[in-house]
CSV table of N, CA, C and O in Angstrom, one decimal:
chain,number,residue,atom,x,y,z
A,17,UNK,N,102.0,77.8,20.3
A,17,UNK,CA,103.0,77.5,19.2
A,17,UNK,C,102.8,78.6,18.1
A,17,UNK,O,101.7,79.0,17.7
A,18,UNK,N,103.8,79.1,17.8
A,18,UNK,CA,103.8,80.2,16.9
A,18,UNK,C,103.5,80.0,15.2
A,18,UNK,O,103.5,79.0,14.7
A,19,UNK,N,103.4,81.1,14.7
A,19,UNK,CA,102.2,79.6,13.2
A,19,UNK,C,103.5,79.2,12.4
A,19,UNK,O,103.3,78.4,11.4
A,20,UNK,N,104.9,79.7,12.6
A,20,UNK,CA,105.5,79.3,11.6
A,20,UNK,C,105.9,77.9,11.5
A,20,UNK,O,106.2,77.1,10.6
A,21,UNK,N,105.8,77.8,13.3
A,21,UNK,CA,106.4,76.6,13.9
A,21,UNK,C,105.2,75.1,13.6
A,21,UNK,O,105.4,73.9,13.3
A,22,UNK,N,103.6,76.2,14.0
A,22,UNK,CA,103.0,75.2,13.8
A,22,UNK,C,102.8,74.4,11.8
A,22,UNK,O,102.5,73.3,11.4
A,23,UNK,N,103.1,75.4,11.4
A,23,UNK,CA,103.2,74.9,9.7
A,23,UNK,C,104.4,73.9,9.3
A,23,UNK,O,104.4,73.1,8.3
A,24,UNK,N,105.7,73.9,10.5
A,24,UNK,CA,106.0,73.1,10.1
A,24,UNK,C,106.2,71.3,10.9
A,24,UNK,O,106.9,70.3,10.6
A,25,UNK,N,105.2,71.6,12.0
A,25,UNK,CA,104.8,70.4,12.9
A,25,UNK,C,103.7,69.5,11.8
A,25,UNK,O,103.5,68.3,11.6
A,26,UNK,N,103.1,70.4,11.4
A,26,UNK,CA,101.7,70.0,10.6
A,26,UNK,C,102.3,69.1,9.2
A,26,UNK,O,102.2,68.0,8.8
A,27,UNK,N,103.2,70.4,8.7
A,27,UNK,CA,103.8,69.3,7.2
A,27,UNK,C,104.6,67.9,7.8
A,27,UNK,O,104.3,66.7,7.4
A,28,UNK,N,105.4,68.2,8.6
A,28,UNK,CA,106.1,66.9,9.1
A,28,UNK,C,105.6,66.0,9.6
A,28,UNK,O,106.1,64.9,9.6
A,29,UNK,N,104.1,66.3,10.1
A,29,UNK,CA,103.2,65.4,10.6
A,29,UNK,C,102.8,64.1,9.2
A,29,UNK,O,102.8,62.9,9.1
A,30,UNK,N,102.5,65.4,7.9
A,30,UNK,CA,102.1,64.6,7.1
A,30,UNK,C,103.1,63.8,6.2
A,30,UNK,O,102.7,62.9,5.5
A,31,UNK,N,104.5,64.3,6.2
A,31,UNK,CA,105.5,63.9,5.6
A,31,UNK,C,106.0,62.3,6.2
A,31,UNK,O,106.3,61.2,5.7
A,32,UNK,N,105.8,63.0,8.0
A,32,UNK,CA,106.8,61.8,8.5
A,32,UNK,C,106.3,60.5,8.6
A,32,UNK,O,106.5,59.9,9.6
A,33,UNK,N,105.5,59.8,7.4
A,33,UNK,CA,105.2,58.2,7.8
A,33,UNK,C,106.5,57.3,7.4
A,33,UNK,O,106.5,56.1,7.7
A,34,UNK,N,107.4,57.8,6.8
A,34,UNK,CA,108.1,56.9,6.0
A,34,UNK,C,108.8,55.9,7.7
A,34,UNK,O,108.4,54.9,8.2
A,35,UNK,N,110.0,57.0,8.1
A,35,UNK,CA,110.7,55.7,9.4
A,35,UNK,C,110.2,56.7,10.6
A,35,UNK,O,111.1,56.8,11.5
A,36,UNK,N,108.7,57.5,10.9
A,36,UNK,CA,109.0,58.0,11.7
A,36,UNK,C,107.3,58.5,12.5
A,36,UNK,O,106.7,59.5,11.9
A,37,UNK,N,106.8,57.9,13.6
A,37,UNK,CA,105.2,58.5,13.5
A,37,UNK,C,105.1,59.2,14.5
A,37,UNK,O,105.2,58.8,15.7
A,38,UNK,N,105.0,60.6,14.2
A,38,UNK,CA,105.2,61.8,15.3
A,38,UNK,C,104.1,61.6,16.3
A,38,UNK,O,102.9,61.6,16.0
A,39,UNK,N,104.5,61.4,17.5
A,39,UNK,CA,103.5,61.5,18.4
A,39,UNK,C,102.9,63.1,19.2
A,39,UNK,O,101.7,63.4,19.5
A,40,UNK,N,104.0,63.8,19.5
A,40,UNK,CA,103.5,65.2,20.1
A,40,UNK,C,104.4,66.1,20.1
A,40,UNK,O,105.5,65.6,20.1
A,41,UNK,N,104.4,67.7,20.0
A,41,UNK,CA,105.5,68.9,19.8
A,41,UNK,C,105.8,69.0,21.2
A,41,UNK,O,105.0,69.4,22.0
A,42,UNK,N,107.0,68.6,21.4
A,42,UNK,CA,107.8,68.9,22.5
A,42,UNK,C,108.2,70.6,22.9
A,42,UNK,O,107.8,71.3,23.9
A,43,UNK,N,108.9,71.1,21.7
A,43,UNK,CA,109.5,72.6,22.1
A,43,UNK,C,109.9,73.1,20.6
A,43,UNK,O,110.3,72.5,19.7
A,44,UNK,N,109.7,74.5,20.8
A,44,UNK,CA,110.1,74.9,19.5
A,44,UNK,C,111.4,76.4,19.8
A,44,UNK,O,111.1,77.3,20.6
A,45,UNK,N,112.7,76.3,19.0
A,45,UNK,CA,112.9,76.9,19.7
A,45,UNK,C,113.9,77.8,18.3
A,45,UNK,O,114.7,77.3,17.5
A,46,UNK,N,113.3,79.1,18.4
A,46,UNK,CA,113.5,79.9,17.2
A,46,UNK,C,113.1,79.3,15.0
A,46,UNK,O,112.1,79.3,14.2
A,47,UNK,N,114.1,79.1,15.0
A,47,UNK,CA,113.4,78.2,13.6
A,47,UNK,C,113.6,76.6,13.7
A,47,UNK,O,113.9,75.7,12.8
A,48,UNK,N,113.5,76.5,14.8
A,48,UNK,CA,113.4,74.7,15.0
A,48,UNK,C,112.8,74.1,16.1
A,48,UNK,O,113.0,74.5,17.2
A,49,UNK,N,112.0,73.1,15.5
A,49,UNK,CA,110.8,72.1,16.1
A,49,UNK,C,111.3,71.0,16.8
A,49,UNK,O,112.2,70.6,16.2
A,50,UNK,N,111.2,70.6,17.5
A,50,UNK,CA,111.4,69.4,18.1
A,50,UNK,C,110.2,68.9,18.4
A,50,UNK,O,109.5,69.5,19.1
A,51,UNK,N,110.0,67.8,17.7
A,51,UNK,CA,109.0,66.9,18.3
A,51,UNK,C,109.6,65.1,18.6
A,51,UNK,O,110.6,64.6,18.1
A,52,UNK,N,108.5,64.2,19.6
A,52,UNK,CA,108.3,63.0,19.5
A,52,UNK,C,108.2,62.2,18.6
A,52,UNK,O,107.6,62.7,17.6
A,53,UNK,N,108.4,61.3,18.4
A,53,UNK,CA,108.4,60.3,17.7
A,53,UNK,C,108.6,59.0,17.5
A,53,UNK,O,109.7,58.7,18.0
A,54,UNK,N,108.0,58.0,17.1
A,54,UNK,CA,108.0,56.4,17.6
A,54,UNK,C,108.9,56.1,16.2
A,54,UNK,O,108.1,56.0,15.3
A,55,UNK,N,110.1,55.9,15.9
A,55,UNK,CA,111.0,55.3,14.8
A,55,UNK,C,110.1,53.5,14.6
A,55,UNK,O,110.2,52.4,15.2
A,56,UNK,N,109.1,54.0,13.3
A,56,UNK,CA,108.9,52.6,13.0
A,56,UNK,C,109.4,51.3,12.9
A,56,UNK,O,108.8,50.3,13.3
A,57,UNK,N,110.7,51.3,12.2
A,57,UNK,CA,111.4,50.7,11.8
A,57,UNK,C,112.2,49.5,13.0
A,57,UNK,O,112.3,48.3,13.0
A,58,UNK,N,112.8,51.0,14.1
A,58,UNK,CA,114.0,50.3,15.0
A,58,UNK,C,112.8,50.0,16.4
A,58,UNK,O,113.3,49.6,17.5
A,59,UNK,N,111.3,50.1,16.3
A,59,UNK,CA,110.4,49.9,17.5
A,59,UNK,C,110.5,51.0,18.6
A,59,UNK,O,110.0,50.5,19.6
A,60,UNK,N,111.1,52.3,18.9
A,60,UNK,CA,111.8,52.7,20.1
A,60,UNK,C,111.4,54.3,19.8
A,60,UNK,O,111.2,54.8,18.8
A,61,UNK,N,111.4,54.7,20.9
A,61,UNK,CA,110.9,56.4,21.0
A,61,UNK,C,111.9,57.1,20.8
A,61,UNK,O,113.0,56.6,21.3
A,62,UNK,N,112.0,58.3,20.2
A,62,UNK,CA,113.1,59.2,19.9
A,62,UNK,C,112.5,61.1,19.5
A,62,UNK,O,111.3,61.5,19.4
A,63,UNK,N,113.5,61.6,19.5
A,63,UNK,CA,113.1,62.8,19.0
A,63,UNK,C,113.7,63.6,17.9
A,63,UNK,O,114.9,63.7,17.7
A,64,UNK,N,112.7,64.4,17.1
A,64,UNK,CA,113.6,64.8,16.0
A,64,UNK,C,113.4,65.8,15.9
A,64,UNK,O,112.3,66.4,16.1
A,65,UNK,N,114.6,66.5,15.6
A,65,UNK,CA,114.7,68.6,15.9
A,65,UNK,C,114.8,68.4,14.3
A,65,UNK,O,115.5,67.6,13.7
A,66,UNK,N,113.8,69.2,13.9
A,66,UNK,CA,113.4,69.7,12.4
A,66,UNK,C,113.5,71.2,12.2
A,66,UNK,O,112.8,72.1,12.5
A,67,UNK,N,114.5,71.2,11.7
A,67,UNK,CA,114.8,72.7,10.7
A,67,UNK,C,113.7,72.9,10.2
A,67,UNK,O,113.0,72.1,9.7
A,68,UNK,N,113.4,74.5,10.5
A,68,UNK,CA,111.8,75.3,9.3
A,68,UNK,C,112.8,75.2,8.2
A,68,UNK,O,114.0,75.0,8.3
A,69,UNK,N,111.6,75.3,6.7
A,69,UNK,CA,111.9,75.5,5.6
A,69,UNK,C,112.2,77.1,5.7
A,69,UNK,O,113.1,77.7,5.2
A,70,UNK,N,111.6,77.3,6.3
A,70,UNK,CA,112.1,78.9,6.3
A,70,UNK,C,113.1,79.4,6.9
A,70,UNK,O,113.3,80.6,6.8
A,71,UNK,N,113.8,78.7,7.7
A,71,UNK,CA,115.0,79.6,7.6
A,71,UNK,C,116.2,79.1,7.0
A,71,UNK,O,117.2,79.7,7.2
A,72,UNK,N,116.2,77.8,6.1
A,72,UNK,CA,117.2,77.6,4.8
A,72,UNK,C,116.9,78.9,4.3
A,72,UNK,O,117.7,79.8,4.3
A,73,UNK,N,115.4,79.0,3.5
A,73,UNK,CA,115.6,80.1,2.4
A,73,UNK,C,116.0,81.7,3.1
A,73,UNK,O,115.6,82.6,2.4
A,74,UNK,N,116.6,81.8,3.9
A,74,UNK,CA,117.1,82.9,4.7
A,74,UNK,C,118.3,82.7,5.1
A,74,UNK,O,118.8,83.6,5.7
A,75,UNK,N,119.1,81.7,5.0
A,75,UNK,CA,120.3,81.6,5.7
A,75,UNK,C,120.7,80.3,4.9
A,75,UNK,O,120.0,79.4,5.1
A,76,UNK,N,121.5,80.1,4.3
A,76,UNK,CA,122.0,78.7,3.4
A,76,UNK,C,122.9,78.0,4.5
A,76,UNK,O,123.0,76.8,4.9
A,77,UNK,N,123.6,79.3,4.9
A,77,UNK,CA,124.5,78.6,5.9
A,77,UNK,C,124.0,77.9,7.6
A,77,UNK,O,124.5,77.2,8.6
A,78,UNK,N,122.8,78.6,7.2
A,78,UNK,CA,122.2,77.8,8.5
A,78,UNK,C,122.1,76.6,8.6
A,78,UNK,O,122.3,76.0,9.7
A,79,UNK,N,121.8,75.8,7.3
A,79,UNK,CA,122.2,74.0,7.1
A,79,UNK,C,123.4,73.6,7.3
A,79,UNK,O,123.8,72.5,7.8
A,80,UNK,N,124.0,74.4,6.8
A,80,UNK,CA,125.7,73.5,7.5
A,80,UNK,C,125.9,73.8,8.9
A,80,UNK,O,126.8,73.1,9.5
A,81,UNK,N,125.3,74.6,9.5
A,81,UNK,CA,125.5,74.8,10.9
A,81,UNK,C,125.0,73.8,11.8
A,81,UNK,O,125.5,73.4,12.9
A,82,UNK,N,123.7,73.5,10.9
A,82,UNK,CA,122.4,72.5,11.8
A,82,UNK,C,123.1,71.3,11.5
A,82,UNK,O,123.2,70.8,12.6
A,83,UNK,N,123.8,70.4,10.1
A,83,UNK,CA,124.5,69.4,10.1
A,83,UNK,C,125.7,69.4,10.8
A,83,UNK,O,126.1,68.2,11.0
A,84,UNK,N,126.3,70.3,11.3
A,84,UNK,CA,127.9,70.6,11.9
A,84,UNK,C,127.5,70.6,13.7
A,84,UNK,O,128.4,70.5,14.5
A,85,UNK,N,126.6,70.6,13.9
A,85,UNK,CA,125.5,70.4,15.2
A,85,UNK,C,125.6,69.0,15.6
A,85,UNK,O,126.1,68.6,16.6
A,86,UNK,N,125.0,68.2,14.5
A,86,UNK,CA,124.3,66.9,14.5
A,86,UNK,C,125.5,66.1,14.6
A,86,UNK,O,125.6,65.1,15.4
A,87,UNK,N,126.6,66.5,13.6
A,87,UNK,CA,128.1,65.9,13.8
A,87,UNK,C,128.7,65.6,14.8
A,87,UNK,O,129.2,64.5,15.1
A,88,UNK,N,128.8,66.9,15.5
A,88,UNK,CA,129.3,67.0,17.0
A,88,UNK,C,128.5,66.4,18.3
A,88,UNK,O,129.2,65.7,19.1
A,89,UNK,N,127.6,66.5,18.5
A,89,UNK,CA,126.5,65.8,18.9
A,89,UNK,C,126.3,64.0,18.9
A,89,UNK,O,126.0,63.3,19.8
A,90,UNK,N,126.6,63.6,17.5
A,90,UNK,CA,126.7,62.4,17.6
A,90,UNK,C,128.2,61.5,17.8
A,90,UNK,O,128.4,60.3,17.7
A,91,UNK,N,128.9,62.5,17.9
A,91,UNK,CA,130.5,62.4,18.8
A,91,UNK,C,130.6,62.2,20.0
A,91,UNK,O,131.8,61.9,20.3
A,92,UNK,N,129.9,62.2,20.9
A,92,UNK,CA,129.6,62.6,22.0
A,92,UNK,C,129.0,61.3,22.6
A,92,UNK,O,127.9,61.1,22.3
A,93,UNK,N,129.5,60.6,23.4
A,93,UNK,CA,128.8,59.6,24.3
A,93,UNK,C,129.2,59.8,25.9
A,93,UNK,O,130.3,59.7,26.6
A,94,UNK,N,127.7,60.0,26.3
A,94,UNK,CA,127.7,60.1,28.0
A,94,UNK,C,126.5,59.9,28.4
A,94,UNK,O,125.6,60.3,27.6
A,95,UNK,N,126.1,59.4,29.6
A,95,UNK,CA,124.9,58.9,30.2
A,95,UNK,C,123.5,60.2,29.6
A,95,UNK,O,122.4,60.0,29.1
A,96,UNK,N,124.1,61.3,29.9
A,96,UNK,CA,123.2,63.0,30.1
A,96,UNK,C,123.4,63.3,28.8
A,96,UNK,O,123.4,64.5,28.8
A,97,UNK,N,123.6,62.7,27.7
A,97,UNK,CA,123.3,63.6,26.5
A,97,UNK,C,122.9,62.3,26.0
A,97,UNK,O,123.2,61.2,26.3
A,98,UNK,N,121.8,63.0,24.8
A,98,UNK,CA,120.6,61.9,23.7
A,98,UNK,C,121.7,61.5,22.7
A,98,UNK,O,122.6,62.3,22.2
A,99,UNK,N,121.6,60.5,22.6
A,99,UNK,CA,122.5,60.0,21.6
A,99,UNK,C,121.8,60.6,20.3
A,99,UNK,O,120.6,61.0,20.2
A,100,UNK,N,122.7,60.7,19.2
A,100,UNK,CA,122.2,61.3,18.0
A,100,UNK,C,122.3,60.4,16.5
A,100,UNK,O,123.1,60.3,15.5
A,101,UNK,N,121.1,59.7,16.8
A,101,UNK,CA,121.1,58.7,15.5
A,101,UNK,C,121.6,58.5,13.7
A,101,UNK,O,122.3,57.7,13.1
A,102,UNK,N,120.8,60.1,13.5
A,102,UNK,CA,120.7,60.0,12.1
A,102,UNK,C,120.7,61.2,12.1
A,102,UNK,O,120.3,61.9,13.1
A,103,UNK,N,121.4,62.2,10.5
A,103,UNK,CA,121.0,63.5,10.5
A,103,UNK,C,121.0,63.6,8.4
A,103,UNK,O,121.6,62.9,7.6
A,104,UNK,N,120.0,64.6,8.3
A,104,UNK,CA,119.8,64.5,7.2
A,104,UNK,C,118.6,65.2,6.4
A,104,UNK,O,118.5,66.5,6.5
A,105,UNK,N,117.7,64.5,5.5
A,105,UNK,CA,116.8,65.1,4.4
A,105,UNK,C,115.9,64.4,4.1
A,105,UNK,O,116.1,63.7,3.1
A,106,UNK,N,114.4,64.2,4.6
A,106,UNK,CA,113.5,64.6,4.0
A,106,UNK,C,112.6,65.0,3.4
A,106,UNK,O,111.8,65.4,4.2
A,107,UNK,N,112.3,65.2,2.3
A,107,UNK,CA,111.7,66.0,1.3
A,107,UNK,C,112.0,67.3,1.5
A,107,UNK,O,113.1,67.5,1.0
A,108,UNK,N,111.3,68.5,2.1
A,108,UNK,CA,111.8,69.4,2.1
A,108,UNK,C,112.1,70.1,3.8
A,108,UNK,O,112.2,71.3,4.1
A,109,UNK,N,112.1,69.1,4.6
A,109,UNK,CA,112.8,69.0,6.0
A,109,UNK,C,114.2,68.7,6.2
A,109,UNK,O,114.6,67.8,5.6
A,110,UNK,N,115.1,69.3,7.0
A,110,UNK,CA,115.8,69.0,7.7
A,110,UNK,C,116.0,68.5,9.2
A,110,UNK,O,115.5,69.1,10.2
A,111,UNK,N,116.8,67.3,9.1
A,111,UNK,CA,116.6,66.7,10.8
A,111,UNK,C,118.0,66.4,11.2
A,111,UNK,O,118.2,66.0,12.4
């Protein structure tokens, strides 16, 4: 894992107790994480692709791209694609 990616598995690690308890890093892929996770709340496994902090402060428009992603995505119902629950803000994460 590369350290930028690992710095931001580690913060989300410690960020994500509120609806979300990271279980393991799946894949990281350029400035975004995807890891596991057990959604406290709804009981059920899921995963959450987490925007680095660092590449908002490099690209503003990379957040509307990553929301404009999640939009289309959660348009979308078919057996072969993850359904896309929630998209949004965490302290200083994007998911």
């Amino acid at each position: 894992m590369r350290g930028g990616c690992r710095e931001v598995v580690s913060a989300v690690h410690e960020a994500g107790g509120l609806l979300h308890r990271l279980t393991h890093h799946l894949v990281e892929e350029g400035e975004l994480v995807v890891v596991a996770a057990h959604h406290t709340d709804l009981h059920r496994r899921c995963a959450l692709k987490v925007l680095s902090p660092r590449a908002v402060a490099h690209d503003v428009d990379y957040v509307t791209r990553f929301y404009n992603e999640g939009r289309a995505a959660a348009a979308l119902m078919h057996p072969n694609i993850i359904t896309t629950h929630a998209i949004g803000r965490d302290q200083r994460f994007h998911f």
